[in-house]
Amino acid sequence: MIIIETTDELIKARDTLEGSVGFVPTMGALHEGHLSLIHQAKAHNERVIVSIFINPTQFLEGEDLDKYPKKIEADKEICKRAGVDILFMPTASIMYEPDELVIMAPAIMGYILEGNRRPGHFDGMLQVVMKLLNLTNPTNAYFGKKDAQQLALITQMARTYHLRTHIVPCDIVRSPQGLALSSRNLYLSPEEKQKALALSRSLKRATKMVMNHEMDALIIKNAMEEILESQTEIEYIAIVNRDFHPLGRVEVGNTIILVAAWVGATRLIDNLWI
Ligand code: AMP
């Protein structure tokens, strides 16, 4: 595995790779969720590039940019063992110049759910993903369904800007208890980890209801709220179609149920694709 820190070196190294290239962009503090993306990239491509970059432009004022978990040595080891060919670890000054041209999330997607709670977050995310896709020019790029809105926006950006990369959605990896893996879980105390299970429990409850033919979004949301409210501070529970338009009734094969909630000082998100 080679470790690269500059864009010029990355472009050069990328150009020497022959055959299909899989790319997995991350912010590091790697866990089994990231690893499942890397394994899929490995399985379906001749070469694999992983990036680790805590992208400042997608953090809002007052968010956890400065204290975002860093595990550089462990991450390098994980990538090496997973058979990654190139690990790209740039700094912010390598990635950005002052006053850049930016891409903006479209109005509806940019303003609802995560876009509403974190204004500007998606613009910064799209900015860095576009850069990374251009630098690595991958055949396939792997993104988790855990960040469902992010995945939808990246898919749309690839379409709008005629990118040649195939965007591959990957299933959410969970702890045995059900907690969706996230680098931010490192912030949780053991007691908070227990409380955080309410997110996946509420989604399991929703699954059961749908399996029992309860399709009414309001009834499902109320049942989820009951599970969440004693353990967390709920930000939103939403039932939308795959284009993120709100649904009054669940449409099997075209629905995402999303939840965002605070457990102590940690903001967690989770979702379920039906
Ligand atoms: P992050 O490092 O949090 O920016 O995540 C990098 C990529 O890993 C994104 O595409 C995430 O959606 C994905 N990811 C994060 N957590 C999980 C998980 N538990 N299961 C599957 N993919 C995940």
CSV table of C-alpha atoms and ligand atoms in Angstrom, one decimal:
chain,number,residue,atom,x,y,z
A,1,MET,CA,0.0,0.0,0.0
A,2,ILE,CA,1.3,3.5,-0.8
A,3,ILE,CA,0.3,6.5,1.3
A,4,ILE,CA,-0.1,9.7,-0.5
A,5,GLU,CA,-0.6,13.2,0.8
A,6,THR,CA,-0.6,15.5,-2.2
A,7,THR,CA,-3.0,15.8,-5.2
A,8,ASP,CA,-0.1,15.8,-7.8
A,9,GLU,CA,1.2,12.5,-6.4
A,10,LEU,CA,-2.3,11.0,-6.3
A,11,ILE,CA,-3.0,11.8,-9.9
A,12,LYS,CA,0.4,10.3,-11.0
A,13,ALA,CA,-0.2,7.2,-8.9
A,14,ARG,CA,-3.8,6.8,-10.2
A,15,ASP,CA,-2.6,7.0,-13.8
A,16,THR,CA,-0.3,4.0,-13.3
A,17,LEU,CA,-3.2,1.8,-12.1
A,18,GLU,CA,-4.5,-0.5,-14.8
A,19,GLY,CA,-8.0,-2.0,-14.9
A,20,SER,CA,-11.0,-1.2,-12.7
A,21,VAL,CA,-10.5,1.1,-9.7
A,22,GLY,CA,-12.8,1.1,-6.6
A,23,PHE,CA,-12.8,4.2,-4.4
A,24,VAL,CA,-13.9,4.6,-0.8
A,25,PRO,CA,-13.9,8.1,0.6
A,26,THR,CA,-14.0,8.4,4.4
A,27,MET,CA,-13.2,10.7,7.3
A,28,GLY,CA,-11.2,8.0,9.1
A,29,ALA,CA,-11.6,6.4,12.6
A,30,LEU,CA,-12.4,3.4,10.5
A,31,HIS,CA,-14.8,0.8,11.7
A,32,GLU,CA,-16.6,-2.3,10.2
A,33,GLY,CA,-19.0,-0.1,8.3
A,34,HIS,CA,-16.1,1.5,6.4
A,35,LEU,CA,-14.5,-1.9,6.0
A,36,SER,CA,-17.5,-3.4,4.4
A,37,LEU,CA,-17.3,-0.6,1.7
A,38,ILE,CA,-13.6,-1.4,1.3
A,39,HIS,CA,-14.3,-5.2,1.0
A,40,GLN,CA,-16.9,-4.5,-1.7
A,41,ALA,CA,-14.5,-2.3,-3.6
A,42,LYS,CA,-11.9,-5.0,-3.3
A,43,ALA,CA,-14.3,-7.7,-4.5
A,44,HIS,CA,-15.4,-5.8,-7.6
A,45,ASN,CA,-12.3,-3.9,-8.7
A,46,GLU,CA,-8.7,-4.7,-9.6
A,47,ARG,CA,-7.4,-1.8,-7.5
A,48,VAL,CA,-8.7,0.1,-4.5
A,49,ILE,CA,-8.1,3.7,-3.3
A,50,VAL,CA,-9.3,4.9,0.1
A,51,SER,CA,-9.2,8.5,1.2
A,52,ILE,CA,-9.2,9.7,4.8
A,53,PHE,CA,-9.9,13.4,5.0
A,54,ILE,CA,-11.9,15.2,7.7
A,55,ASN,CA,-13.4,17.8,5.4
A,56,PRO,CA,-13.7,21.2,7.1
A,57,THR,CA,-16.2,22.6,4.6
A,58,GLN,CA,-18.9,20.1,5.6
A,59,PHE,CA,-18.8,21.0,9.3
A,60,LEU,CA,-20.9,23.9,10.5
A,61,GLU,CA,-19.8,26.5,13.0
A,62,GLY,CA,-19.9,24.9,16.5
A,63,GLU,CA,-19.9,21.3,15.2
A,64,ASP,CA,-17.3,18.7,16.1
A,65,LEU,CA,-14.6,19.4,13.5
A,66,ASP,CA,-11.8,19.9,16.0
A,67,LYS,CA,-12.7,16.9,18.2
A,68,TYR,CA,-13.7,14.5,15.3
A,69,PRO,CA,-12.0,11.2,16.2
A,70,LYS,CA,-8.6,10.5,14.7
A,71,LYS,CA,-7.0,7.1,14.6
A,72,ILE,CA,-4.3,7.6,12.0
A,73,GLU,CA,-2.0,4.6,12.8
A,74,ALA,CA,-4.9,2.2,13.3
A,75,ASP,CA,-6.5,3.3,10.1
A,76,LYS,CA,-3.3,2.8,8.1
A,77,GLU,CA,-3.1,-0.7,9.5
A,78,ILE,CA,-6.7,-1.5,8.7
A,79,CYS,CA,-6.3,-0.3,5.1
A,80,LYS,CA,-3.1,-2.3,4.6
A,81,ARG,CA,-4.6,-5.5,5.9
A,82,ALA,CA,-7.7,-5.0,3.7
A,83,GLY,CA,-5.5,-4.9,0.7
A,84,VAL,CA,-5.9,-1.2,-0.2
A,85,ASP,CA,-3.5,-0.1,-3.0
A,86,ILE,CA,-3.5,3.7,-2.4
A,87,LEU,CA,-4.4,5.5,0.9
A,88,PHE,CA,-4.8,9.2,0.3
A,89,MET,CA,-4.5,11.4,3.4
A,90,PRO,CA,-4.3,15.1,2.4
A,91,THR,CA,-4.5,18.1,4.6
A,92,ALA,CA,-7.1,20.9,4.2
A,93,SER,CA,-4.5,23.2,2.6
A,94,ILE,CA,-3.7,20.6,0.0
A,95,MET,CA,-7.4,20.1,-0.8
A,96,TYR,CA,-8.5,23.8,-0.9
A,97,GLU,CA,-7.6,27.1,-2.3
A,98,PRO,CA,-9.2,30.3,-1.0
A,99,ASP,CA,-12.6,31.4,-2.4
A,100,GLU,CA,-13.4,28.3,-4.5
A,101,LEU,CA,-16.1,27.7,-7.0
A,102,VAL,CA,-18.7,25.6,-5.2
A,103,ILE,CA,-21.5,23.1,-6.1
A,104,MET,CA,-24.8,23.6,-4.2
A,105,ALA,CA,-27.3,21.0,-3.2
A,106,PRO,CA,-30.6,21.5,-5.0
A,107,ALA,CA,-33.2,23.5,-3.0
A,108,ILE,CA,-35.5,20.7,-1.8
A,109,MET,CA,-32.7,18.2,-0.8
A,110,GLY,CA,-30.5,21.0,0.5
A,111,TYR,CA,-33.2,22.3,2.9
A,112,ILE,CA,-34.9,19.2,4.3
A,113,LEU,CA,-33.8,16.8,7.1
A,114,GLU,CA,-30.0,16.9,7.3
A,115,GLY,CA,-29.9,19.9,4.9
A,116,ASN,CA,-32.3,21.8,7.2
A,117,ARG,CA,-30.5,20.9,10.4
A,118,ARG,CA,-27.1,21.4,9.0
A,119,PRO,CA,-27.3,24.2,6.4
A,120,GLY,CA,-24.3,24.2,4.0
A,121,HIS,CA,-23.2,20.7,5.1
A,122,PHE,CA,-24.2,19.1,1.8
A,123,ASP,CA,-22.6,21.9,-0.3
A,124,GLY,CA,-19.3,21.2,1.5
A,125,MET,CA,-19.7,17.4,1.2
A,126,LEU,CA,-20.4,17.7,-2.6
A,127,GLN,CA,-17.5,20.0,-3.0
A,128,VAL,CA,-15.0,17.5,-1.5
A,129,VAL,CA,-16.6,14.4,-3.1
A,130,MET,CA,-16.4,16.0,-6.6
A,131,LYS,CA,-12.7,16.8,-6.0
A,132,LEU,CA,-12.0,13.3,-4.8
A,133,LEU,CA,-13.8,11.7,-7.7
A,134,ASN,CA,-11.9,13.8,-10.1
A,135,LEU,CA,-8.6,13.0,-8.5
A,136,THR,CA,-9.1,9.3,-8.2
A,137,ASN,CA,-11.2,8.9,-11.4
A,138,PRO,CA,-12.6,5.6,-10.1
A,139,THR,CA,-14.7,3.0,-12.0
A,140,ASN,CA,-16.8,2.5,-8.9
A,141,ALA,CA,-17.2,4.6,-5.7
A,142,TYR,CA,-18.7,3.2,-2.6
A,143,PHE,CA,-21.0,5.1,-0.2
A,144,GLY,CA,-23.1,3.9,2.8
A,145,LYS,CA,-26.8,4.0,2.9
A,146,LYS,CA,-26.3,5.1,6.5
A,147,ASP,CA,-26.0,8.6,5.0
A,148,ALA,CA,-29.0,8.2,2.8
A,149,GLN,CA,-29.4,11.8,1.8
A,150,GLN,CA,-25.7,12.2,1.1
A,151,LEU,CA,-25.9,9.1,-1.1
A,152,ALA,CA,-28.9,10.5,-3.0
A,153,LEU,CA,-27.1,13.8,-3.6
A,154,ILE,CA,-23.9,12.2,-4.8
A,155,THR,CA,-25.9,10.0,-7.2
A,156,GLN,CA,-27.6,13.1,-8.5
A,157,MET,CA,-24.3,15.0,-8.8
A,158,ALA,CA,-22.8,12.1,-10.8
A,159,ARG,CA,-25.8,12.2,-13.1
A,160,THR,CA,-25.9,16.0,-13.5
A,161,TYR,CA,-22.2,16.4,-14.1
A,162,HIS,CA,-21.9,13.3,-16.3
A,163,LEU,CA,-19.3,11.7,-14.1
A,164,ARG,CA,-18.1,8.4,-15.4
A,165,THR,CA,-18.0,6.8,-12.0
A,166,HIS,CA,-20.6,4.3,-11.0
A,167,ILE,CA,-21.9,5.2,-7.5
A,168,VAL,CA,-22.5,2.1,-5.5
A,169,PRO,CA,-24.8,2.1,-2.4
A,170,CYS,CA,-23.8,-0.1,0.4
A,171,ASP,CA,-25.9,-1.6,3.3
A,172,ILE,CA,-25.7,-0.2,6.8
A,173,VAL,CA,-23.4,-2.3,9.1
A,174,ARG,CA,-24.6,-2.5,12.7
A,175,SER,CA,-23.3,-3.7,16.1
A,176,PRO,CA,-24.7,-7.1,17.2
A,177,GLN,CA,-27.2,-5.1,19.4
A,178,GLY,CA,-28.3,-3.1,16.3
A,179,LEU,CA,-26.5,0.2,16.7
A,180,ALA,CA,-25.5,1.6,13.3
A,181,LEU,CA,-21.7,1.8,13.3
A,182,SER,CA,-20.4,5.4,13.2
A,183,SER,CA,-17.1,7.1,14.0
A,184,ARG,CA,-19.2,9.3,16.3
A,185,ASN,CA,-20.2,6.3,18.4
A,186,LEU,CA,-16.7,6.8,20.0
A,187,TYR,CA,-18.2,9.8,21.8
A,188,LEU,CA,-20.8,7.7,23.6
A,189,SER,CA,-20.3,6.5,27.2
A,190,PRO,CA,-21.4,2.8,27.9
A,191,GLU,CA,-24.7,4.2,29.3
A,192,GLU,CA,-25.3,6.4,26.2
A,193,LYS,CA,-24.6,3.4,24.0
A,194,GLN,CA,-27.5,1.7,25.6
A,195,LYS,CA,-29.7,4.7,25.0
A,196,ALA,CA,-28.5,5.0,21.4
A,197,LEU,CA,-30.0,1.6,20.7
A,198,ALA,CA,-33.4,3.3,20.7
A,199,LEU,CA,-32.7,4.5,17.2
A,200,SER,CA,-32.4,1.0,15.7
A,201,ARG,CA,-35.1,-0.3,18.0
A,202,SER,CA,-37.5,2.3,16.7
A,203,LEU,CA,-36.7,1.3,13.1
A,204,LYS,CA,-37.2,-2.4,13.9
A,205,ARG,CA,-40.6,-1.4,15.3
A,206,ALA,CA,-41.4,0.3,12.0
A,207,THR,CA,-40.3,-2.8,10.1
A,208,LYS,CA,-42.6,-5.0,12.2
A,209,MET,CA,-45.5,-2.6,11.7
A,210,VAL,CA,-45.0,-2.6,7.9
A,211,MET,CA,-44.8,-6.4,7.9
A,212,ASN,CA,-48.1,-6.3,9.7
A,213,HIS,CA,-49.5,-4.2,6.9
A,214,GLU,CA,-49.5,-0.9,8.8
A,215,MET,CA,-48.6,1.6,6.1
A,216,ASP,CA,-49.8,4.9,7.7
A,217,ALA,CA,-46.8,7.1,8.1
A,218,LEU,CA,-48.2,9.1,11.0
A,219,ILE,CA,-49.0,5.9,13.0
A,220,ILE,CA,-45.6,4.5,12.3
A,221,LYS,CA,-43.9,7.8,13.3
A,222,ASN,CA,-45.9,8.0,16.5
A,223,ALA,CA,-44.8,4.4,17.5
A,224,MET,CA,-41.2,5.3,16.8
A,225,GLU,CA,-41.5,8.5,18.8
A,226,GLU,CA,-42.7,6.5,21.8
A,227,ILE,CA,-39.5,4.4,21.7
A,228,LEU,CA,-37.2,7.3,21.1
A,229,GLU,CA,-38.5,10.0,23.4
A,230,SER,CA,-37.5,8.5,26.7
A,231,GLN,CA,-33.9,7.7,25.6
A,232,THR,CA,-33.0,10.5,23.2
A,233,GLU,CA,-33.8,14.0,22.2
A,234,ILE,CA,-35.5,13.6,18.8
A,235,GLU,CA,-34.5,15.9,16.0
A,236,TYR,CA,-36.7,14.3,13.3
A,237,ILE,CA,-38.4,11.2,12.2
A,238,ALA,CA,-39.3,11.2,8.5
A,239,ILE,CA,-40.9,8.8,6.1
A,240,VAL,CA,-40.0,9.7,2.5
A,241,ASN,CA,-39.8,8.1,-0.9
A,242,ARG,CA,-36.4,7.4,-2.5
A,243,ASP,CA,-36.5,11.0,-3.9
A,244,PHE,CA,-37.0,12.3,-0.4
A,245,HIS,CA,-40.6,13.5,-0.9
A,246,PRO,CA,-42.6,12.9,2.3
A,247,LEU,CA,-45.0,10.0,2.2
A,248,GLY,CA,-48.4,9.7,3.9
A,249,ARG,CA,-48.3,5.9,3.4
A,250,VAL,CA,-45.3,3.6,3.1
A,251,GLU,CA,-44.6,2.4,-0.4
A,252,VAL,CA,-42.9,-0.9,-0.3
A,253,GLY,CA,-39.7,-0.8,-2.5
A,254,ASN,CA,-39.7,3.0,-2.5
A,255,THR,CA,-39.5,4.2,1.1
A,256,ILE,CA,-36.8,5.4,3.5
A,257,ILE,CA,-37.6,5.9,7.2
A,258,LEU,CA,-35.0,8.2,8.7
A,259,VAL,CA,-34.3,9.3,12.3
A,260,ALA,CA,-31.9,11.8,13.8
A,261,ALA,CA,-31.6,12.2,17.5
A,262,TRP,CA,-29.3,13.4,20.2
A,263,VAL,CA,-27.9,11.1,22.9
A,264,GLY,CA,-26.3,13.4,25.4
A,265,ALA,CA,-24.0,15.7,23.3
A,266,THR,CA,-23.8,13.3,20.4
A,267,ARG,CA,-26.0,13.6,17.3
A,268,LEU,CA,-26.8,10.2,15.7
A,269,ILE,CA,-28.6,9.3,12.5
A,270,ASP,CA,-30.0,6.0,11.3
A,271,ASN,CA,-32.4,4.8,8.6
A,272,LEU,CA,-34.3,1.9,7.1
A,273,TRP,CA,-34.9,1.2,3.4
A,274,ILE,CA,-38.2,-0.5,2.8
B,1,AMP,P1,-17.6,8.8,7.2
B,1,AMP,O1,-16.2,8.4,7.5
B,1,AMP,O2,-18.5,8.8,8.3
B,1,AMP,O3,-17.6,10.0,6.3
B,1,AMP,O4,-18.2,7.6,6.2
B,1,AMP,C1,-17.5,7.2,5.1
B,1,AMP,C2,-18.4,6.3,4.3
B,1,AMP,O5,-18.7,5.2,5.1
B,1,AMP,C3,-19.8,7.0,3.9
B,1,AMP,O6,-20.1,6.6,2.6
B,1,AMP,C4,-20.7,6.4,5.0
B,1,AMP,O7,-22.0,6.4,4.6
B,1,AMP,C5,-20.1,5.0,5.1
B,1,AMP,N1,-20.5,4.4,6.4
B,1,AMP,C6,-20.4,5.0,7.6
B,1,AMP,N2,-20.9,4.2,8.6
B,1,AMP,C7,-21.4,3.1,7.9
B,1,AMP,C8,-22.1,2.0,8.4
B,1,AMP,N3,-22.4,1.7,9.6
B,1,AMP,N4,-22.5,1.1,7.4
B,1,AMP,C9,-22.2,1.3,6.1
B,1,AMP,N5,-21.6,2.4,5.7
B,1,AMP,C10,-21.2,3.3,6.5
